[in-house]
Coordinates of C-alpha atoms in Angstrom, one line a residue:
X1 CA 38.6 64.5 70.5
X2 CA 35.4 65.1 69.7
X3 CA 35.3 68.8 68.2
X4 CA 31.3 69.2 67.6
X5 CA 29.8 71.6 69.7
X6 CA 26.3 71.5 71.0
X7 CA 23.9 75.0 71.7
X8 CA 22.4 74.3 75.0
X9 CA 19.1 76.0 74.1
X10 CA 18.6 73.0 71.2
X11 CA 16.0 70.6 73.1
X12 CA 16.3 67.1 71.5
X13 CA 13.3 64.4 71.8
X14 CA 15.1 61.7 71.1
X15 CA 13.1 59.1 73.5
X16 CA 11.6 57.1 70.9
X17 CA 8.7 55.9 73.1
X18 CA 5.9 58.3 72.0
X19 CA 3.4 58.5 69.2
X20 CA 1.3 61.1 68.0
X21 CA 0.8 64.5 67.6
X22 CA -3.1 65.2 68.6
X23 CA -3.6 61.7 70.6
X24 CA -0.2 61.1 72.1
X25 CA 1.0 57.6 73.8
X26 CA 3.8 56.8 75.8
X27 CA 4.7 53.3 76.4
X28 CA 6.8 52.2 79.2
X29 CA 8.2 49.0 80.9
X30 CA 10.4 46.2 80.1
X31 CA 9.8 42.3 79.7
X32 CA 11.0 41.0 83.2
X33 CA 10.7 44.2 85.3
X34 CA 7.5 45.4 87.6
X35 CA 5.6 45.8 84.7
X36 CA 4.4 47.5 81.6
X37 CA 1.6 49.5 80.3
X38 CA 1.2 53.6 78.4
X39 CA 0.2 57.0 79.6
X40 CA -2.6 58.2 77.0
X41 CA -2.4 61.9 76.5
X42 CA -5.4 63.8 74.5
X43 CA -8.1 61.4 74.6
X44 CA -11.3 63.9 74.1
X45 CA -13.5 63.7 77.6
X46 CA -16.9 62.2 78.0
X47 CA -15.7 58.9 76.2
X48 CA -17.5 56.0 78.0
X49 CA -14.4 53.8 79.3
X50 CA -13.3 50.6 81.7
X51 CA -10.3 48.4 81.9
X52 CA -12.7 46.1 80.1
X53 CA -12.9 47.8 77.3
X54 CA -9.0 47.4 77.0
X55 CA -8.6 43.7 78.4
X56 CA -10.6 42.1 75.5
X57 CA -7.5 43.1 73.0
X58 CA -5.3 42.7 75.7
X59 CA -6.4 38.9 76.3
X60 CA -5.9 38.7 72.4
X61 CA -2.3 39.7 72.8
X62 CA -1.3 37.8 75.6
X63 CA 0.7 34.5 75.6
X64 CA 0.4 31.4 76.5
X65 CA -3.1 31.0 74.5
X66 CA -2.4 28.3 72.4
X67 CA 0.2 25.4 72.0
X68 CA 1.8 28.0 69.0
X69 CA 2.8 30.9 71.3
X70 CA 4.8 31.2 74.2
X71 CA 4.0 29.3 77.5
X72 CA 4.6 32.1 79.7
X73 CA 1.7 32.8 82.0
X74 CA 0.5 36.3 82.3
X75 CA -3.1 37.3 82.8
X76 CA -2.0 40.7 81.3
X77 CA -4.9 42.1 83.8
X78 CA -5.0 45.8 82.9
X79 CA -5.9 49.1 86.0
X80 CA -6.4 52.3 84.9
X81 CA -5.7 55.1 87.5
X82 CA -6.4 58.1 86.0
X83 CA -7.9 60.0 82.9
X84 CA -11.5 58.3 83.9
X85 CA -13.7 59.4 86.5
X86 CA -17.0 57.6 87.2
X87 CA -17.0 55.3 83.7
X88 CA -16.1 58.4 81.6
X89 CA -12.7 59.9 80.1
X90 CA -11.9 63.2 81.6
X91 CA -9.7 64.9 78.9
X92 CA -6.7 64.5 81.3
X93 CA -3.4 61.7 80.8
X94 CA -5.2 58.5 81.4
X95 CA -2.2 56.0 82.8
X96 CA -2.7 52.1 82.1
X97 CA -0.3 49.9 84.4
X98 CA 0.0 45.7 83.8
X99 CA 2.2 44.2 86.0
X100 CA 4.6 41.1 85.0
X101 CA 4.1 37.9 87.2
X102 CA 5.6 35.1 85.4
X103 CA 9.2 36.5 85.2
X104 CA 12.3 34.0 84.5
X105 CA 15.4 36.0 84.7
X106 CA 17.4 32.2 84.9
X107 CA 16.4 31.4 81.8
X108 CA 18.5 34.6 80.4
X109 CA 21.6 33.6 81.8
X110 CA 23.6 32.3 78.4
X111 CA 21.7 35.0 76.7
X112 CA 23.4 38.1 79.1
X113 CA 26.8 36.6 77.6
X114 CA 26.2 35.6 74.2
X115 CA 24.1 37.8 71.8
X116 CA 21.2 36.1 70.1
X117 CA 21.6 36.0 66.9
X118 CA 19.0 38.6 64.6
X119 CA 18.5 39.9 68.1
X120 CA 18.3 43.3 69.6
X121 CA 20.7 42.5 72.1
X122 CA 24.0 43.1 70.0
X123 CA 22.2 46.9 68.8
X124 CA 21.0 48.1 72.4
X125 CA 24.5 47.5 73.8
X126 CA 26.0 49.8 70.7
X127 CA 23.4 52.3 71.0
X128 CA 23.2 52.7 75.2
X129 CA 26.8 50.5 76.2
X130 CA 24.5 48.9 78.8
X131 CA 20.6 47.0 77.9
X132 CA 18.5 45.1 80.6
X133 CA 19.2 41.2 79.6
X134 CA 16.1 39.7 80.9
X135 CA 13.7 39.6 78.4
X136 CA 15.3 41.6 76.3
X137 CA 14.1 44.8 78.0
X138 CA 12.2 47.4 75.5
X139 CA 12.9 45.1 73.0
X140 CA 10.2 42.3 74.1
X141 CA 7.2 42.3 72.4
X142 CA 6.0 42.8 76.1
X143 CA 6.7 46.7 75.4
X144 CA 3.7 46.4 72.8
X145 CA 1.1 45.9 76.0
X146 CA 0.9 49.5 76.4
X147 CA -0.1 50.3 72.4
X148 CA -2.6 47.5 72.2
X149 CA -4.5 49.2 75.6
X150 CA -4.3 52.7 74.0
X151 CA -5.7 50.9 70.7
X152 CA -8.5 49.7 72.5
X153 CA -9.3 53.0 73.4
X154 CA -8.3 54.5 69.7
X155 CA -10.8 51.6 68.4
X156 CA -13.6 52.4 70.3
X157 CA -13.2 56.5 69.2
X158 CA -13.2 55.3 65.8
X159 CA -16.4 52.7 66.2
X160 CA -17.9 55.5 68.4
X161 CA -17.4 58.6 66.4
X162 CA -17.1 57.7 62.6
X163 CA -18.1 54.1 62.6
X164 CA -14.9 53.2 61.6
X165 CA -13.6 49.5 62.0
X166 CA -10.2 47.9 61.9
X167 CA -10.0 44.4 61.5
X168 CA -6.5 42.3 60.9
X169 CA -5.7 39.1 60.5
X170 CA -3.1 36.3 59.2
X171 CA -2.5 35.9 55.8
X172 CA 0.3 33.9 55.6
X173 CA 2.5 31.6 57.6
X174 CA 5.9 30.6 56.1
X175 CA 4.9 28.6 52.7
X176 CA 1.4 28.5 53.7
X177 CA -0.4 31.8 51.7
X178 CA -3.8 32.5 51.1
X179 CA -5.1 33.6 48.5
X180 CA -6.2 37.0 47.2
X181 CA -9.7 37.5 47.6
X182 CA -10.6 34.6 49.9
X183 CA -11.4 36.7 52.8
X184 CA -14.2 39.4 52.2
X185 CA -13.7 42.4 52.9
X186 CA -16.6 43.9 53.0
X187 CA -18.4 41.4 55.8
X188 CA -15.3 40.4 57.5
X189 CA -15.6 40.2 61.4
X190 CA -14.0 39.5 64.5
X191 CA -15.5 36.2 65.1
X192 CA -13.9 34.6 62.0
X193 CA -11.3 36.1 62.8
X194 CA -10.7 34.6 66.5
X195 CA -12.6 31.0 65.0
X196 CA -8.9 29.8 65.3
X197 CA -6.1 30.2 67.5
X198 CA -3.9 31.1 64.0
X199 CA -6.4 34.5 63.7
X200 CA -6.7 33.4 59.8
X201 CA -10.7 33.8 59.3
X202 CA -10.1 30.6 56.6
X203 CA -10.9 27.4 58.3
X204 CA -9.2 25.2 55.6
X205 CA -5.9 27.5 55.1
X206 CA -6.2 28.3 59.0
X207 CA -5.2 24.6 59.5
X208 CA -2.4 24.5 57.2
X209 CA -1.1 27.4 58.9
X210 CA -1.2 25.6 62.5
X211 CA 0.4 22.5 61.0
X212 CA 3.3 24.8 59.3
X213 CA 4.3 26.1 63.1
X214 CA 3.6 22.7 64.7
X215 CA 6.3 21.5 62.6
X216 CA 9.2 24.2 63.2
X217 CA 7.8 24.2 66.9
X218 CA 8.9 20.5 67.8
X219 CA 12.5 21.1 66.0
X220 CA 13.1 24.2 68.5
X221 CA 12.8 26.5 65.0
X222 CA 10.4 29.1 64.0
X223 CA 9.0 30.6 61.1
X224 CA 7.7 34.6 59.6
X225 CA 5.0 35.3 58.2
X226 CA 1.9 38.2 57.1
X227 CA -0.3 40.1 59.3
X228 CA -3.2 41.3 56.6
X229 CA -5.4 44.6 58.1
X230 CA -8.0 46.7 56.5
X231 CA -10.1 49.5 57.6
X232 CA -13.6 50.0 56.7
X233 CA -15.4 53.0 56.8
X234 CA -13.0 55.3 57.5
X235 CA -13.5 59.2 56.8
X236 CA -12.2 60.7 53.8
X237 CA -9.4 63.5 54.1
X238 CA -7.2 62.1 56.4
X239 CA -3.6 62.6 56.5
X240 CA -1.6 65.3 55.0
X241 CA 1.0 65.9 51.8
X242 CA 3.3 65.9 51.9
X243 CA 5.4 64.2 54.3
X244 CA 2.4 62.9 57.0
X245 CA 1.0 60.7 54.1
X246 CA -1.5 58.4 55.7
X247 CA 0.3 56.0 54.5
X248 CA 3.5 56.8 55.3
X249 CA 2.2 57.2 58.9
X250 CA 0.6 53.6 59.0
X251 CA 4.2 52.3 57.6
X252 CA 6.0 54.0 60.7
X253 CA 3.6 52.8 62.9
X254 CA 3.3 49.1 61.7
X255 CA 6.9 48.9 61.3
X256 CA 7.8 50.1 64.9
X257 CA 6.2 46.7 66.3
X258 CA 8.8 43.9 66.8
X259 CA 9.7 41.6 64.4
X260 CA 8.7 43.4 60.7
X261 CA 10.3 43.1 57.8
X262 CA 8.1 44.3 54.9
X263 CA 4.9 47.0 54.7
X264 CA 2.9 47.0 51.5
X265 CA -0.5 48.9 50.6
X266 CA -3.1 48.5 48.6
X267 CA -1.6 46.6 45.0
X268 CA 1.5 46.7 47.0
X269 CA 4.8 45.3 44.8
X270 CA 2.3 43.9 42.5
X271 CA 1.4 46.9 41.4
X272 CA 4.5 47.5 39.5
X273 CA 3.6 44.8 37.1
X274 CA 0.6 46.4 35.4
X275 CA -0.2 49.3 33.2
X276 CA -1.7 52.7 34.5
X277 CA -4.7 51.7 32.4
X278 CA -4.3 48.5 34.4
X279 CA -3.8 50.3 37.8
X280 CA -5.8 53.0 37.9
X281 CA -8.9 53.0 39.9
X282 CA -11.9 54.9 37.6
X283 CA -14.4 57.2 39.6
X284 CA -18.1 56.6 39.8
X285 CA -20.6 58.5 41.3
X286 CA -23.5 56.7 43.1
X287 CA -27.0 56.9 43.1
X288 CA -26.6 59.1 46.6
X289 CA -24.4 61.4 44.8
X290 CA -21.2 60.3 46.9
X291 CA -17.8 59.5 44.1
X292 CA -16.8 55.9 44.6
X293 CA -14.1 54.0 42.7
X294 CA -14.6 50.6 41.3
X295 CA -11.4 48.8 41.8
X296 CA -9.1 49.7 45.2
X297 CA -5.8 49.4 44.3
X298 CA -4.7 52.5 45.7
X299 CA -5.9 50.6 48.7
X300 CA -8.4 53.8 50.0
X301 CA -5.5 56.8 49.9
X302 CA -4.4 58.8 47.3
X303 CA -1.9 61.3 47.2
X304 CA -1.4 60.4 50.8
X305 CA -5.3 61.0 52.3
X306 CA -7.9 58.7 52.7
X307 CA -10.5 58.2 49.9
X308 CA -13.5 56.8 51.5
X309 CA -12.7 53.2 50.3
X310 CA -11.3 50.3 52.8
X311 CA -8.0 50.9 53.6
X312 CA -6.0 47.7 52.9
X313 CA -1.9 47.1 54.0
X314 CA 0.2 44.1 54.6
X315 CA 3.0 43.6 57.6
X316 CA 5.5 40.9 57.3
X317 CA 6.7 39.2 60.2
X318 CA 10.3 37.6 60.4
X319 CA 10.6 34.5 62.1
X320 CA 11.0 34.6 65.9
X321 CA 14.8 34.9 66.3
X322 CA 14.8 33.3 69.6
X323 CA 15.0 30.1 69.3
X324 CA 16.7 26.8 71.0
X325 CA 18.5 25.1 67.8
X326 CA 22.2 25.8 68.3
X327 CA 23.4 28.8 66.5
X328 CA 26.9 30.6 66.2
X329 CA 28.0 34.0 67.8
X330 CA 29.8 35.8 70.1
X331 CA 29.9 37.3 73.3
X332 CA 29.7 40.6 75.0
X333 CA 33.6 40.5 75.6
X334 CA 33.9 39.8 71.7
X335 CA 34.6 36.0 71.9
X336 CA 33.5 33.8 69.1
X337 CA 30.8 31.0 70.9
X338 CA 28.1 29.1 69.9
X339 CA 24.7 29.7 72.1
X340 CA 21.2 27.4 72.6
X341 CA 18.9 29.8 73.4
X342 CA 15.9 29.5 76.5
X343 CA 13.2 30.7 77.6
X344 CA 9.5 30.4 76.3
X345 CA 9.3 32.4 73.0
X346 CA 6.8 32.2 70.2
X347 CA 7.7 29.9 67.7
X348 CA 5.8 32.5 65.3
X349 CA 4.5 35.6 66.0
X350 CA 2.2 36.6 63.6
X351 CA -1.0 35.3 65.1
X352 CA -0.3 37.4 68.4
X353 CA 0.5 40.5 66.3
X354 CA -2.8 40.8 64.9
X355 CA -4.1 42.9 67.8
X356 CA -1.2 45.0 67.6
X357 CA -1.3 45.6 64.3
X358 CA -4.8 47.1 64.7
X359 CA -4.0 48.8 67.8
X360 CA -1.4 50.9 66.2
X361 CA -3.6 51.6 62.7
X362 CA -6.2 52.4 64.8
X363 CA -3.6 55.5 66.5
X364 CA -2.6 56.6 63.3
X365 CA -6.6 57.0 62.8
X366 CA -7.6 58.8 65.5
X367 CA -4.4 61.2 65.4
X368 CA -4.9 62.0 61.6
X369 CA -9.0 62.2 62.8
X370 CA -8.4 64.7 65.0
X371 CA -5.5 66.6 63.3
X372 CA -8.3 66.8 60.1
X373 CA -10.4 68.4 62.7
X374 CA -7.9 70.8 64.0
X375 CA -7.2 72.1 60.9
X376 CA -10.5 71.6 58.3
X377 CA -13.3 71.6 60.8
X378 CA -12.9 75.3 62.2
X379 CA -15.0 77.1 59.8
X380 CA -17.7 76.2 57.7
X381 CA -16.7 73.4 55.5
X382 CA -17.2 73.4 51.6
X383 CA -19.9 71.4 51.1
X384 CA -19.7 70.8 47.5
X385 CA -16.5 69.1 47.9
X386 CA -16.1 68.0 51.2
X387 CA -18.2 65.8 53.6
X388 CA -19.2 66.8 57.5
X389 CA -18.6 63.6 59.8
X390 CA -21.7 62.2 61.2
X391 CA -22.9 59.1 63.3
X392 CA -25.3 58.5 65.7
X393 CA -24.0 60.0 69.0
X394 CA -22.5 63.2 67.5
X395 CA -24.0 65.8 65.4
X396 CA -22.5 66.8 62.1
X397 CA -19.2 68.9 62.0
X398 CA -20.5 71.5 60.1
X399 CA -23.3 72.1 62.2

């Protein structure tokens, strides 16, 4: 017998399918059922906005683009039926709805017996007592349509309002890394980044990385690997001490996507091999008066809110734990078996997580942008210390 006792007036959220505070998103759907998509709640009106501005992220996500993803067939074609009236945001929930239309429920059929190995299927059942097998429900990486859509639309707030960019892209497949300071920073863009169907903006190690998953693909195996994502201009001030550290917000975030294993920012676990006079990033001031630092270890926060400098993080991917080699387990009944997996899975994931890896920095960005506001931006601001956000469609937040 169970002798807690519960006080009815104690409301739970236990749901675990929202994020946010100030620009709240709700994902819903599962793998194989009607479909998938998010309800966006506190998107400020008057924001120019189509399902175009979503699909191009949305086409970045989808499978079947390449011979290293999975063959499944989805067009991922996005409708949004309300929040936007006549090309503009309307302050109101804007709902985003993809449907599935390449479901295989057969090929699930060992799998609703036998738990996959390094699967979700063995945890939902202890959790709920019951999970939807197809797919594996809420546990696909279908469930991460509906953050990439609200990304979009994050994104664009960012690029609109603060001229703020977020770019990621793959580091590091298996045994194949690349090196530090290959990629710059500083002039990085989207095309180099979608120059090959590996998103690694390195034509030479881009290769190597294709050739490392061509070579588990054939064998039925799979392989890990790192998404890299920076942020460039991005306002000082955001996030808050103690516990809603910016960074500490972007580890939730980027660790709530399937299949990561590992979060490091800025110096990351290399950090802890130098010296403070080794680690520490000296102040400069410029020659328009605004303090800089020289190095970016820190990776652009300090003390847990944004510095001004490019925000720089590092997800790591497991390997795809689907996969069609023959593997030991057991069954829902608690049988010892051995199970050969189907279905069309990635045989890694990392290149198609590079959208969502920017699609949930960019939420962590706009929440923390408008929670800075809600709190900062009331009164006048101090303008020895602190700077008013400008850009070219807005006036200054002072004003």
């Amino acid at each position: 017998m169970n002798n807690l006792s519960f006080n009815s007036n104690i409301e739970v959220n236990a749901a675990g399918s929202i994020y946010g505070n100030h620009f709240r998103v709700s994902t819903f759907g599962e793998s194989h059922g009607g479909g998938v998509g998010c309800i966006i709640d506190g998107c400020p009106p008057r924001l120019p906005l189509s399902e175009a501005d979503m699909q191009v992220d949305l086409d970045r996500r989808r499978p079947g683009q390449s011979r290293i993803t999975t063959p499944r067939k989805e067009t991922d074609t996005c409708t949004i039926s309300s929040g936007v009236a006549e090309g503009f945001t309307t302050g109101t929930p804007i709902h985003v709805f993809v449907p599935n239309t390449d479901q295989r429920g057969h090929d699930y059929k060992e799998m609703s017996l036998a738990y996959r190995p390094s699967h979700a299927d063995a945890t939902y059942d202890m959790k709920y007592g019951v999970r939807s097998v197809q797919g594996g429900g809420r546990s696909s990486a279908r469930e991460t349509i509906g953050r990439v859509a609200a990304g979009a639309v994050a994104k664009k707030i960012l690029k609109q309002f603060a001229g703020t960019e977020v770019f990621a892209y793959v580091s590091q497949v298996h045994k194949v890394v690349l090196p530090e300071g290959v990629v710059d920073h500083e002039s990085l863009t989207l095309d180099q980044i979608e120059s090959n169907i590996v998103r690694c903006p390195d034509p030479e190690y881009a290769e190597k990385m294709i050739a490392a998953i061509d070579a588990v693909r054939v064998k039925g195996d799979s392989v890990g690997g790192v998404v890299t994502c920076i942020v460039r201009n991005a306002p000082r001030g955001l996030g808050s001490p103690v516990f809603d550290k910016l960074e500490a917000e972007l580890a939730k975030a980027a660790m709530s996507l399937p299949a990561t294993k590992g979060f490091e920012f800025g110096s990351g676990f290399a950090g802890t091999y130098l010296t403070g006079s080794e680690h520490n990033d000296e102040f400069y001031m410029t020659e328009d008066g605004k303090i800089r630092t020289r190095t970016n270890r820190s990776g652009g926060i300090q003390g847990g809110i944004s510095n001004g400098e490019i925000i720089h993080m590092r997800i790591g991917f497991k390997p795809t734990s689907t996969i069609t080699k023959k593997q030991n387990t057991v069954t829902r009944d608690k049988h010892e078996t051995e199970l050969i997996a189907r279905g069309r899975h990635d045989p890694c994931v990392v290149p198609r997580a590079v959208p969502m890896v920017e699609a949930m920095v960019a939420l962590v960005l706009v929440d923390q942008l408008m929670a800075q506001f809600a709190q900062n931006y009331m009164f006048p601001i101090n303008q020895e210390l602190q700077e008013s956000f400008e850009s070219p469609n807005h006036a200054p937040a002072n004003v």
